[in-house]
Coordinates of C-alpha atoms in Angstrom, one line a residue:
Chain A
X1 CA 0.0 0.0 0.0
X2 CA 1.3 3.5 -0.7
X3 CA 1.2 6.2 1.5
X4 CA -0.9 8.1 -0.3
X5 CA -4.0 5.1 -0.2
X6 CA -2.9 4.6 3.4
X7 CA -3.6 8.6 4.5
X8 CA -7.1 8.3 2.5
X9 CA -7.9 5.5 4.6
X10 CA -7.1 6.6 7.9
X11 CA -9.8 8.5 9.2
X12 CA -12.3 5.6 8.0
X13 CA -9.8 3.3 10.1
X14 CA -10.3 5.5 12.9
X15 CA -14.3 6.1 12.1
X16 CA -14.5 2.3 12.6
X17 CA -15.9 2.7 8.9
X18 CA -13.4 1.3 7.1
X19 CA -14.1 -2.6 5.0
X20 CA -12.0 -5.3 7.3
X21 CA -9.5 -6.6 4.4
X22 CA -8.7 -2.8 4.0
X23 CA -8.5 -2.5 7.8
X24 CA -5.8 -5.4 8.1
X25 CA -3.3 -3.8 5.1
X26 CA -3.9 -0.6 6.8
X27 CA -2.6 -2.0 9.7
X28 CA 0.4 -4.3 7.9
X29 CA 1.2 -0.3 6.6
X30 CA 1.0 1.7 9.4
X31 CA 3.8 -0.7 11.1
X32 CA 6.1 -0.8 8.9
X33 CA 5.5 3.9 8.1
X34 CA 6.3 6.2 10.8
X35 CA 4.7 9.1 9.0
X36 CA 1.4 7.7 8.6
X37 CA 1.6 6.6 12.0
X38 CA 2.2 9.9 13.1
X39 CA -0.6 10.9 10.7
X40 CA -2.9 8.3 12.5
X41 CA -2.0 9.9 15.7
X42 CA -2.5 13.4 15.3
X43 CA -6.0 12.6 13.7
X44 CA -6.9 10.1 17.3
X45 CA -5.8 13.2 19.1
X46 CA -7.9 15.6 17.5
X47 CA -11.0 13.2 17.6
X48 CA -10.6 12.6 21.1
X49 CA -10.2 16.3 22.2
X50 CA -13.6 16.3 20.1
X51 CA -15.1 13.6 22.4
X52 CA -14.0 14.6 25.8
X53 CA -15.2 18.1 25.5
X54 CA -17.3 19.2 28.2
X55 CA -21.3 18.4 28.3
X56 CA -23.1 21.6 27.9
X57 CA -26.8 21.0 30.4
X58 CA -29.9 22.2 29.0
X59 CA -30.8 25.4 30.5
X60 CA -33.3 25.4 33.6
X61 CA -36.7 25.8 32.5
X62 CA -36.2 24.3 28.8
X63 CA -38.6 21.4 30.0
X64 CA -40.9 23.9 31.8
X65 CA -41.1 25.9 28.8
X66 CA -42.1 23.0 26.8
X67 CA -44.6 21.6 29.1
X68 CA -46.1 24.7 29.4
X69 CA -46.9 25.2 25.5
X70 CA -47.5 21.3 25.0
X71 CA -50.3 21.9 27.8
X72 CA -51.9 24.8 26.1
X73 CA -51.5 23.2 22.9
X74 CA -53.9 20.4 24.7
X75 CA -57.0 22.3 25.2
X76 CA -57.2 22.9 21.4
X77 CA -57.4 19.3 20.7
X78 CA -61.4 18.6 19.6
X79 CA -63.0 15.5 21.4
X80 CA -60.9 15.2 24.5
X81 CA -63.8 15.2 26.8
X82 CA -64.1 11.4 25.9
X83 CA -60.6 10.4 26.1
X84 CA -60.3 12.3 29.7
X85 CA -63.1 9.7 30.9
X86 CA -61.4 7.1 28.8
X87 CA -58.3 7.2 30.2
X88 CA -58.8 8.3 34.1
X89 CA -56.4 8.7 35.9
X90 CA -53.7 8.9 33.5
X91 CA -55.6 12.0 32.0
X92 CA -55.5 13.8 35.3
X93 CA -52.9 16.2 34.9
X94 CA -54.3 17.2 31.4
X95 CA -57.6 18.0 32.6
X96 CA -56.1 20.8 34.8
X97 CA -54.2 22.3 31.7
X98 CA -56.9 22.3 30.0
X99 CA -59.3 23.9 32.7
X100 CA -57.0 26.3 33.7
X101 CA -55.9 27.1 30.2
X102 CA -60.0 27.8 29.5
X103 CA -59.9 30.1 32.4
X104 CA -56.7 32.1 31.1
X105 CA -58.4 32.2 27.2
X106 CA -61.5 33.8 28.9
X107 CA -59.3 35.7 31.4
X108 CA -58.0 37.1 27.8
X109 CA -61.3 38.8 27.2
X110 CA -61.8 40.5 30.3
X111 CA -58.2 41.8 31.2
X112 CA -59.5 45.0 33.3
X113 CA -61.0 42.8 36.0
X114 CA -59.1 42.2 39.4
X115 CA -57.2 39.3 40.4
X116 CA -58.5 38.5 43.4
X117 CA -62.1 40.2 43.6
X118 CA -63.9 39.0 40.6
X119 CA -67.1 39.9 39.7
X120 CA -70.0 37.4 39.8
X121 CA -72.2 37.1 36.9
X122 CA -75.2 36.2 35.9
X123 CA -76.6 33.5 33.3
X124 CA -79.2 32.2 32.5
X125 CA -81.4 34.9 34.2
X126 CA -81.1 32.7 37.5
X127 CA -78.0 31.2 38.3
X128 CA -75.1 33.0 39.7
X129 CA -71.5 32.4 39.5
X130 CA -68.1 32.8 39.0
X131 CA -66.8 32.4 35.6
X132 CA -63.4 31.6 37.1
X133 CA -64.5 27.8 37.3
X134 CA -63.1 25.0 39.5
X135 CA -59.7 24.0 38.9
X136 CA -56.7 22.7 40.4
X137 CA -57.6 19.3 42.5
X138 CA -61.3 19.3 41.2
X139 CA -60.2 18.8 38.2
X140 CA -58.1 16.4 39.1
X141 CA -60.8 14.5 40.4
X142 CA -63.2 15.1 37.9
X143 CA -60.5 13.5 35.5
X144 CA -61.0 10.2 38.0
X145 CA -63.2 7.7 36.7
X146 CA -65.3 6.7 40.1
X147 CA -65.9 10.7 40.6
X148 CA -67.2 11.4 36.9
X149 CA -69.7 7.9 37.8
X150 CA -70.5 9.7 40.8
X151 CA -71.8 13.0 39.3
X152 CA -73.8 10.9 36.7
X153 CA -75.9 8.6 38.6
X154 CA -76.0 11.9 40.8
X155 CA -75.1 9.7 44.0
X156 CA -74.8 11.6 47.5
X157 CA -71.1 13.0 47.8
X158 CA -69.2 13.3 50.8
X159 CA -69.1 16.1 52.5
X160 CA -65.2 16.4 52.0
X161 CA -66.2 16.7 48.0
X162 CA -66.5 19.9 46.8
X163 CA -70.2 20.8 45.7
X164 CA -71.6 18.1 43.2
X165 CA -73.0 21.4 41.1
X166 CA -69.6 22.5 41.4
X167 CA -68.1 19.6 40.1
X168 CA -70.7 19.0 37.1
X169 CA -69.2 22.8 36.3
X170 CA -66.0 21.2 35.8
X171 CA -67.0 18.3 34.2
X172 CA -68.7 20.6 31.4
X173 CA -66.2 22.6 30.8
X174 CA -63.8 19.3 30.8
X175 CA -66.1 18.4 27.8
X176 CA -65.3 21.8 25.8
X177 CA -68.6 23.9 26.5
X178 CA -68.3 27.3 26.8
X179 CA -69.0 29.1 29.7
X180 CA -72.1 29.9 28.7
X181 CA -73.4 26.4 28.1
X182 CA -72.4 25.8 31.3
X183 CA -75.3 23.8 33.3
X184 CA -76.6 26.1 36.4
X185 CA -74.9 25.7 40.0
X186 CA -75.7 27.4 43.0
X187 CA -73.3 28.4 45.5
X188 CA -70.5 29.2 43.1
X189 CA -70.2 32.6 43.9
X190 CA -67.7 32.9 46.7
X191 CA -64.3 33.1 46.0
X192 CA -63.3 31.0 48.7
X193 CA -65.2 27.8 47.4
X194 CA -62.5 27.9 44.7
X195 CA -59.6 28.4 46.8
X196 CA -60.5 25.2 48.8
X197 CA -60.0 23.3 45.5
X198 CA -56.1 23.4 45.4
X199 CA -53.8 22.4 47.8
X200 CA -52.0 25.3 48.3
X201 CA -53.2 28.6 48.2
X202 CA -50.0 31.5 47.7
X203 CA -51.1 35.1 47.2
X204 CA -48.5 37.3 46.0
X205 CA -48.1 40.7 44.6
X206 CA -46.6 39.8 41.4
X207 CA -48.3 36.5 40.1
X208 CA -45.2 36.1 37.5
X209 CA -42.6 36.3 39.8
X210 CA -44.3 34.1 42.4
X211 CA -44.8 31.6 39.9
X212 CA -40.9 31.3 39.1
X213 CA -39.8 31.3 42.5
X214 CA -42.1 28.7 43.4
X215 CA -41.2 26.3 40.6
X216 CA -37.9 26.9 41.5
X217 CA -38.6 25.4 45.1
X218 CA -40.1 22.8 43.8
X219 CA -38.1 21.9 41.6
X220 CA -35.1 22.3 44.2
X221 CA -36.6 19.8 46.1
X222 CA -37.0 17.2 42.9
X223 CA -40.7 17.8 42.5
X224 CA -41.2 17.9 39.1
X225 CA -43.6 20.9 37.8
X226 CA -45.5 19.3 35.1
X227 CA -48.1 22.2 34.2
X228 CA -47.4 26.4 35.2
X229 CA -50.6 28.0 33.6
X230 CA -49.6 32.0 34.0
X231 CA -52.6 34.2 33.9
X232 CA -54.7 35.9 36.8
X233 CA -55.6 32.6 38.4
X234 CA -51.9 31.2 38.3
X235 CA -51.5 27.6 38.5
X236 CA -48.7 25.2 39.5
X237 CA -49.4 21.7 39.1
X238 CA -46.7 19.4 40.2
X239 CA -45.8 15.7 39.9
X240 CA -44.8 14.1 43.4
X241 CA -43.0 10.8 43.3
X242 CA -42.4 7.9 45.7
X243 CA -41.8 5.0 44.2
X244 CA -41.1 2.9 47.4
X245 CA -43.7 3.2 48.9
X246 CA -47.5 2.0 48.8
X247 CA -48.5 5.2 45.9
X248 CA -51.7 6.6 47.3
X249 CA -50.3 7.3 51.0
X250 CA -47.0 8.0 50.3
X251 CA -48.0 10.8 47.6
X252 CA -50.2 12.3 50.4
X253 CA -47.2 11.9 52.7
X254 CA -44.9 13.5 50.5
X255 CA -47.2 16.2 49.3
X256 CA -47.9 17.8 53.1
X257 CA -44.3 17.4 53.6
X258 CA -43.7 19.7 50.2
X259 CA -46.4 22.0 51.5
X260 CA -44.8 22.1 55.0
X261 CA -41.4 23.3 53.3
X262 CA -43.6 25.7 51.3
X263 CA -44.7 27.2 54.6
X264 CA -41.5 27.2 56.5
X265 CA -39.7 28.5 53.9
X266 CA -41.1 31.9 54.8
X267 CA -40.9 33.1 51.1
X268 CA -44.2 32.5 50.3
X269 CA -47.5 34.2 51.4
X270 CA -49.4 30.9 52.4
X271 CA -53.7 31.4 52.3
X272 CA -55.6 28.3 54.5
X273 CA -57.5 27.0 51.3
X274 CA -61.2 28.0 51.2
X275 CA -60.2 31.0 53.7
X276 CA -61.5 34.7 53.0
X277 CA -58.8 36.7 50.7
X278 CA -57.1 38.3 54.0
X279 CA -56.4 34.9 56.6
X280 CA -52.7 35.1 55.5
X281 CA -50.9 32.9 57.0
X282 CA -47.3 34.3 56.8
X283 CA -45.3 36.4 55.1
X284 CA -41.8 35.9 54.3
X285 CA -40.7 38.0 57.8
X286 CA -43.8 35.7 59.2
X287 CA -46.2 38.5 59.4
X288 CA -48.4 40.0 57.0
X289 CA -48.1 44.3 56.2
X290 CA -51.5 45.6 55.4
X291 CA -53.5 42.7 56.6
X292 CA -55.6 42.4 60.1
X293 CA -54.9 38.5 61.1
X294 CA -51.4 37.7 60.4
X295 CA -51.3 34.1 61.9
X296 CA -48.2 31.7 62.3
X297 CA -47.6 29.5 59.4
X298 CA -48.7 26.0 60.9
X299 CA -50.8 24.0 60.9
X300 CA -51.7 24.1 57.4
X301 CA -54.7 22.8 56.2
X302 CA -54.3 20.8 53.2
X303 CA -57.3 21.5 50.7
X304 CA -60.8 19.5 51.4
X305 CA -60.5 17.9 47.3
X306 CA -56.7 17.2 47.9
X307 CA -55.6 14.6 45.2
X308 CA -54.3 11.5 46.1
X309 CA -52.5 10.9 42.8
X310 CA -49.8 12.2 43.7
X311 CA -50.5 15.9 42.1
X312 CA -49.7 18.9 44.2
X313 CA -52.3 21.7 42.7
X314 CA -51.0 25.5 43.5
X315 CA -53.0 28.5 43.2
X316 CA -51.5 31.7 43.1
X317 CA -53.8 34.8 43.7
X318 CA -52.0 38.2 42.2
X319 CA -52.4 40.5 39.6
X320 CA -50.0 39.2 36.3
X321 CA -47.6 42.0 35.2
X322 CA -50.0 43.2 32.3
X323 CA -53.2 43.6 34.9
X324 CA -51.3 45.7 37.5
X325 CA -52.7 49.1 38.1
X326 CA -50.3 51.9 38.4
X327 CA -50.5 52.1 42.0
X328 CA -50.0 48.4 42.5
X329 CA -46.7 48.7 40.1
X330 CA -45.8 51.9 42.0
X331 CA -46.5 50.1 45.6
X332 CA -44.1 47.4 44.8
X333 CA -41.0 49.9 43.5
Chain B
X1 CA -36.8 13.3 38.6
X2 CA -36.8 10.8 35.7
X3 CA -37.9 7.4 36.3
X4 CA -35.9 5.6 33.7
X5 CA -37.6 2.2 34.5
X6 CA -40.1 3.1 32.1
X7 CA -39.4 2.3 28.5
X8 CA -39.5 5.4 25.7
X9 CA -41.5 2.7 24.0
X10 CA -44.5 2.7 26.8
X11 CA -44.1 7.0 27.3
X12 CA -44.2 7.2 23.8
X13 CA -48.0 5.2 23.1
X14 CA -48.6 7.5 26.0
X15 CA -47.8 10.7 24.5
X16 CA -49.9 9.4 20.9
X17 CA -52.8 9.1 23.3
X18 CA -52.0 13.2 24.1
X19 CA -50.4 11.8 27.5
X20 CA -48.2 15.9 28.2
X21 CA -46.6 13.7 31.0
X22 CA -45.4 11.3 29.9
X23 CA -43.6 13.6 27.3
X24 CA -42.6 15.4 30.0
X25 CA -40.7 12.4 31.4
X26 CA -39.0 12.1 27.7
X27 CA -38.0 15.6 28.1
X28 CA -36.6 15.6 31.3
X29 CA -34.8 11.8 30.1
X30 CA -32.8 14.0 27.1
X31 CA -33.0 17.8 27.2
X32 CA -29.5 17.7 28.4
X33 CA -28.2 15.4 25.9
X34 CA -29.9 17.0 23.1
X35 CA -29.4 20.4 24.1
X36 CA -25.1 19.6 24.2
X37 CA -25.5 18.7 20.5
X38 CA -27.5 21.4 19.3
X39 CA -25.0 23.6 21.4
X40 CA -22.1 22.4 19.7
X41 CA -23.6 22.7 15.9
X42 CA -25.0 25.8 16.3
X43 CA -22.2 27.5 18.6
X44 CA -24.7 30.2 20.1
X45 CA -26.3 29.3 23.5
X46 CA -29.3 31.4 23.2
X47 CA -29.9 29.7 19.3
X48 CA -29.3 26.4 20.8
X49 CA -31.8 26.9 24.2
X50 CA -34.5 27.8 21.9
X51 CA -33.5 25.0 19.6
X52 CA -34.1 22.5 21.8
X53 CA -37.6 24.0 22.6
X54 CA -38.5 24.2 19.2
X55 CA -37.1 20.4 18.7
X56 CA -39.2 19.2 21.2
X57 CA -42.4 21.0 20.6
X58 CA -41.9 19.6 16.8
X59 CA -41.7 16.4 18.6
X60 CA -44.9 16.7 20.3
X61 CA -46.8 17.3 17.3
X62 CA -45.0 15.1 15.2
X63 CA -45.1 11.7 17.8
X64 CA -47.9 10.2 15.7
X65 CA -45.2 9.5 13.2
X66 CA -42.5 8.3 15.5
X67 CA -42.4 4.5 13.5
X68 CA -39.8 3.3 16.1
X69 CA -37.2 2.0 13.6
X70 CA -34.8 4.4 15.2
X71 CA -34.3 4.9 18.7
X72 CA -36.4 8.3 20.1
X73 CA -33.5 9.9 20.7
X74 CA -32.0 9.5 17.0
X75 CA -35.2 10.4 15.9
X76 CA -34.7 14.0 18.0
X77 CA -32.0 14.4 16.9
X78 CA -32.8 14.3 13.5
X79 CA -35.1 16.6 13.9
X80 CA -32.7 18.6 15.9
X81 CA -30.4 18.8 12.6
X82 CA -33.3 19.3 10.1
X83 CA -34.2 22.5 12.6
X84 CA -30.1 23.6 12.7
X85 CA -30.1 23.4 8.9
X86 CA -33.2 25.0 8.0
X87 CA -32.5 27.9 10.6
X88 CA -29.5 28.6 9.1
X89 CA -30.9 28.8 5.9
X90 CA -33.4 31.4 7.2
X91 CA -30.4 32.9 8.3
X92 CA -28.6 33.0 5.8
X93 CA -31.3 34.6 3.4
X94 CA -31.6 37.5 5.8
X95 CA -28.0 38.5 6.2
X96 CA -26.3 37.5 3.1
X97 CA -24.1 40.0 4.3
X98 CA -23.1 37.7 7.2
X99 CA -23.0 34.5 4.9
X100 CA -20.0 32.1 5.5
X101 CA -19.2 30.4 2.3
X102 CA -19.8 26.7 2.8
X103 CA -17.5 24.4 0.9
X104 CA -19.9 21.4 -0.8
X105 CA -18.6 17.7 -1.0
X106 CA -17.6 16.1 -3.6
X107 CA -13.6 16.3 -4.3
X108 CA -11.8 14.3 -2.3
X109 CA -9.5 16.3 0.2
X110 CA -5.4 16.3 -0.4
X111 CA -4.4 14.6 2.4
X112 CA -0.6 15.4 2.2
X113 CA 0.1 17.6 5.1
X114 CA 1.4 20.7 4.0
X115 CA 5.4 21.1 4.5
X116 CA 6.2 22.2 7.6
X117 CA 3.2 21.5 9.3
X118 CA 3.1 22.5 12.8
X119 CA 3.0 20.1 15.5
X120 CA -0.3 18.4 16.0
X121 CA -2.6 19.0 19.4
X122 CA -2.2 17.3 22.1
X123 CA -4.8 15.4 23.6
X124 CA -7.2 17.6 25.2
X125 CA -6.7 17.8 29.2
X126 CA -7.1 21.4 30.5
X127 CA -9.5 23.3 30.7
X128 CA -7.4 25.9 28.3
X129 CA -7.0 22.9 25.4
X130 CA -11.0 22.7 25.9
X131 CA -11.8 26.1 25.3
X132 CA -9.5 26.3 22.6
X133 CA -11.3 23.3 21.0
X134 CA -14.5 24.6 21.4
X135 CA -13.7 28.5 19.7
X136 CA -12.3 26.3 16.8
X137 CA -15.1 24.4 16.5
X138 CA -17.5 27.7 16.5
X139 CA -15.6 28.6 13.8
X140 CA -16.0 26.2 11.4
X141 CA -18.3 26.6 8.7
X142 CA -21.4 24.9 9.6
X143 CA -22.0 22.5 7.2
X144 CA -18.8 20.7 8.7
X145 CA -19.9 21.2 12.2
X146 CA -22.9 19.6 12.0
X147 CA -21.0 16.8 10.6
X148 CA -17.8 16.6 12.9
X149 CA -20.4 16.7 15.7
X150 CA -22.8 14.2 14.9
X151 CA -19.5 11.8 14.4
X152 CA -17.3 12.8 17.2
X153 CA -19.6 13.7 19.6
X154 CA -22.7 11.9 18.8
X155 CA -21.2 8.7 17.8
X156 CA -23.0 8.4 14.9
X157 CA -21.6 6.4 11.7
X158 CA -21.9 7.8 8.8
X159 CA -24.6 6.3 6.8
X160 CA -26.6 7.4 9.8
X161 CA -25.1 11.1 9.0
X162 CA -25.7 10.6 5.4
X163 CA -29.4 10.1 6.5
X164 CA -30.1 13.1 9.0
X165 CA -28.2 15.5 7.0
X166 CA -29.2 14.7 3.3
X167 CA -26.7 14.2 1.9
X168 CA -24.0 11.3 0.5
X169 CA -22.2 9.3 1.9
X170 CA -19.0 10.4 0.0
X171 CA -20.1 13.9 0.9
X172 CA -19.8 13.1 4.5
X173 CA -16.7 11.7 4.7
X174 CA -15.6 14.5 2.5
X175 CA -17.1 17.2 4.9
X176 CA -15.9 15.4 7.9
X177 CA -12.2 15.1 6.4
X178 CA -12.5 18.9 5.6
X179 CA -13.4 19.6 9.0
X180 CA -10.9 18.1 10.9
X181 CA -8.4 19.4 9.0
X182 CA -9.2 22.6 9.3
X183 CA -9.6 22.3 13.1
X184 CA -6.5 20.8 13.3
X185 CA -4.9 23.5 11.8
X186 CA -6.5 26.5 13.7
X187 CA -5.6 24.2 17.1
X188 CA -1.9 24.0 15.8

């Protein structure tokens, strides 16, 4: 072999690439020619500086990010009423997107409205309620097969259960109706009946900014976030794990503990679920300016429709960036 | 946290049934993965963060035709290279002014050193060496980054690179032998 075929041949030698009866008077060459060996070794050097650079991690957030639009892009799929039922508990975390995501299209059309003080309205001549629908656990639930049974044969619920109108709300608006085509429901009209939904309840003065610092707990502590639905009703929903354990109890035991470290943590303005707008529980210097019952951050209740799928559902009350009037923005300078 | 007892297989007929967590779970298993290849053939972090979005949302909508003849990840990545190309393209078109002439395949490279040829580099082992690497590999014209990458980084052969790029075979191992020379001479 000539040195000329032999240097043609080297980096297919190298590659791995290169036919074996080439490979073997390649070989016969390169021991008997020190300048295609030397040629052989610069090009291994060069390869393996390649190789052995430095792994460059994905940037934090990239799989929030994705989630987040993959979960919007959800809602506008036709027909996945059906497939929630179909598919139970497995569907549960969509159903949330997809509630929430409803809320934050209609929340679209009426920007000027508060975050926290809502206006009731009025359909149907009779029938009053909030058009900022249950979320968060409830629809958890109302992605669970045995619940959906429930509200069709129209069986008794248990007092822990959220309203059954409430729920049938839900379930409607799981099925794609518009808000207008939703069936009537009494007793929808307090703010606080939607609060008790979620898990935790987080009030803050910048929705946006509470959102990211509280994934970023979360996600310190290895929960993973697996839906963030910004709007005026901000929503964390977040995957727990706890494989070694029976599921059910352990995801309950592991949630509390999350929402214990939540509370401690004194960053985060804690509301008891299904309490009036001002029962803070703490602030980050555990009192809370401006309101009349600052309380000590334990216990905390855990919300009466608390999943036990292993879903943490977060609620954060506060007005997003773009609904912030110029005094709030001012206030917080 | 990733629970990598479960096979792509099983996530993936969850995602076709519009399962968002279980592609979240194939997210988390190879955003970092991913995102170090896109990082290295595009050379701009920013480019390459939203990239790897853009990848994986393509994924999303596009896991219907996931056949499974290639493994998930190849098939990201193939995506990943389609999305590098055609985004330089787009590029390209807008600021002709910026456009790096890209050598095709075809010839087959002299592969007499030059005389006088300065000394090879050595291995890579400090943090210095890696850096250097890494500005000389920005620097090469893309069409042979993509390539040097997807072998020496990626692993993959080159029929393989023939396939994601869209191209010959003979124009891959052309590109490739391009590219390496080249870097070895800037690293000299």
């Amino acid at each position: 072999m000539e040195c000329r075929d032999a240097k043609q041949q080297i980096m297919e030698y190298l590659d791995g690439e290169l036919p074996s009866e080439q490979n073997a008077r390649l070989e016969e060459h390169l021991a008997g020619c020190d300048a295609c060996t030397r040629k052989l070794a610069q090009q291994r050097r060069l390869i393996d500086g390649i190789k052995t650079l430095p792994r460059v991690p994905a940037p934090a957030g990239l799989a929030q990010r994705v989630n987040a639009t993959i979960g919007h892009e959800t809602v506008r799929r036709p027909g996945w009423g059906g497939w929630v039922r179909r598919y139970g508990a497995m569907a549960a975390s969509i159903a949330i997107v997809v509630v929430a995501a409803t809320l934050w299209l209609k929340d679209k059309e009426a920007p000027q409205r508060s975050a926290v003080t809502a206006p009731t309205r009025r359909l149907k001549g009779q029938t009053t309620y909030t058009d900022e629908a249950p979320t968060g656990t409830d629809a958890i639930r109302t992605a669970e097969e045995e619940f959906l049974d429930d509200l069709e044969a129209e069986q008794p619920l248990a007092e822990s259960r959220p309203p059954a109108k409430e729920m049938k709300q839900t379930k409607a608006l799981a099925k794609g109706k518009a808000f207008d085509e939703l069936p009537e429901a009494e007793g929808l009209d307090d703010d606080a009946t939607d609060r008790r939904l979620f898990d935790v309840v987080v009030e803050a003065d910048s929705a946006e900014q509470c959102l990211d610092d509280l994934v970023a707990f979360l996600e310190e502590r290895g929960v993973d976030v697996i839906a963030r639905i910004s709007s005026r009703r901000s929503v964390i929903l977040a995957q727990i794990h706890e494989p070694d354990r029976a599921p059910d109890r352990a995801a309950a035991d592991v949630r509390s503990g999350i929402i214990a470290q939540i509370a401690a943590s004194g960053k985060f303005r804690l509301v008891r679920p299904g309490a009036p707008h001002d029962a803070v529980v703490a602030d980050a210097e555990g009192k809370a300016p401006g309101r009349a019952r600052p309380q000590p951050p334990a216990p905390l209740e855990t919300g009466a429709a608390a999943s036990s799928r292993g879903v943490l559902a977060i609620l954060v009350v506060g007005p997003a960036a773009s609904d912030r009037s110029p005094a709030a923005e001012a206030q917080t300078k | 946290m990733v629970n990598d007892a479960v096979d792509d297989a099983v996530l993936i007929q969850r995602c076709r049934r519009g399962d968002t967590v279980a592609f979240g779970t194939l997210v988390q298993r190879y955003q970092d993965d991913l995102f170090n290849g896109i990082y290295r053939m595009v050379g701009d972090y920013q480019d390459a963060a939203d990239i790897a979005q853009d990848v994986f949302l393509k994924a999303y909508r596009a896991v219907d035709g996931f056949r499974g003849n290639a493994s998930f990840y190849t098939w990201l990545y193939r995506i990943a290279v389609n999305t590098c190309i055609s985004r330089r393209r787009s590029l390209a078109a807008r600021k002709a002014h910026l456009h790096v002439p890209l050598a095709m395949g075809g010839d087959e490279p002299d592969c007499d050193p030059p005389a006088g040829d300065p000394q090879p580099p050595q291995a890579a082992q400090t943090r210095e060496e890696y850096a250097r690497i890494e500005e000389a590999l920005g620097k090469l014209p893309e069409d042979y980054r993509i390539v040097v990458v997807l072998r020496d980084i990626e692993g993959y052969n080159y029929a393989e690179i023939a396939a994601m790029v869209g191209c010959s075979h003979g124009t891959v191992k052309s590109r490739l032998f391009r590219g390496r020379e080249i870097l070895r001479k800037m690293l000299a």
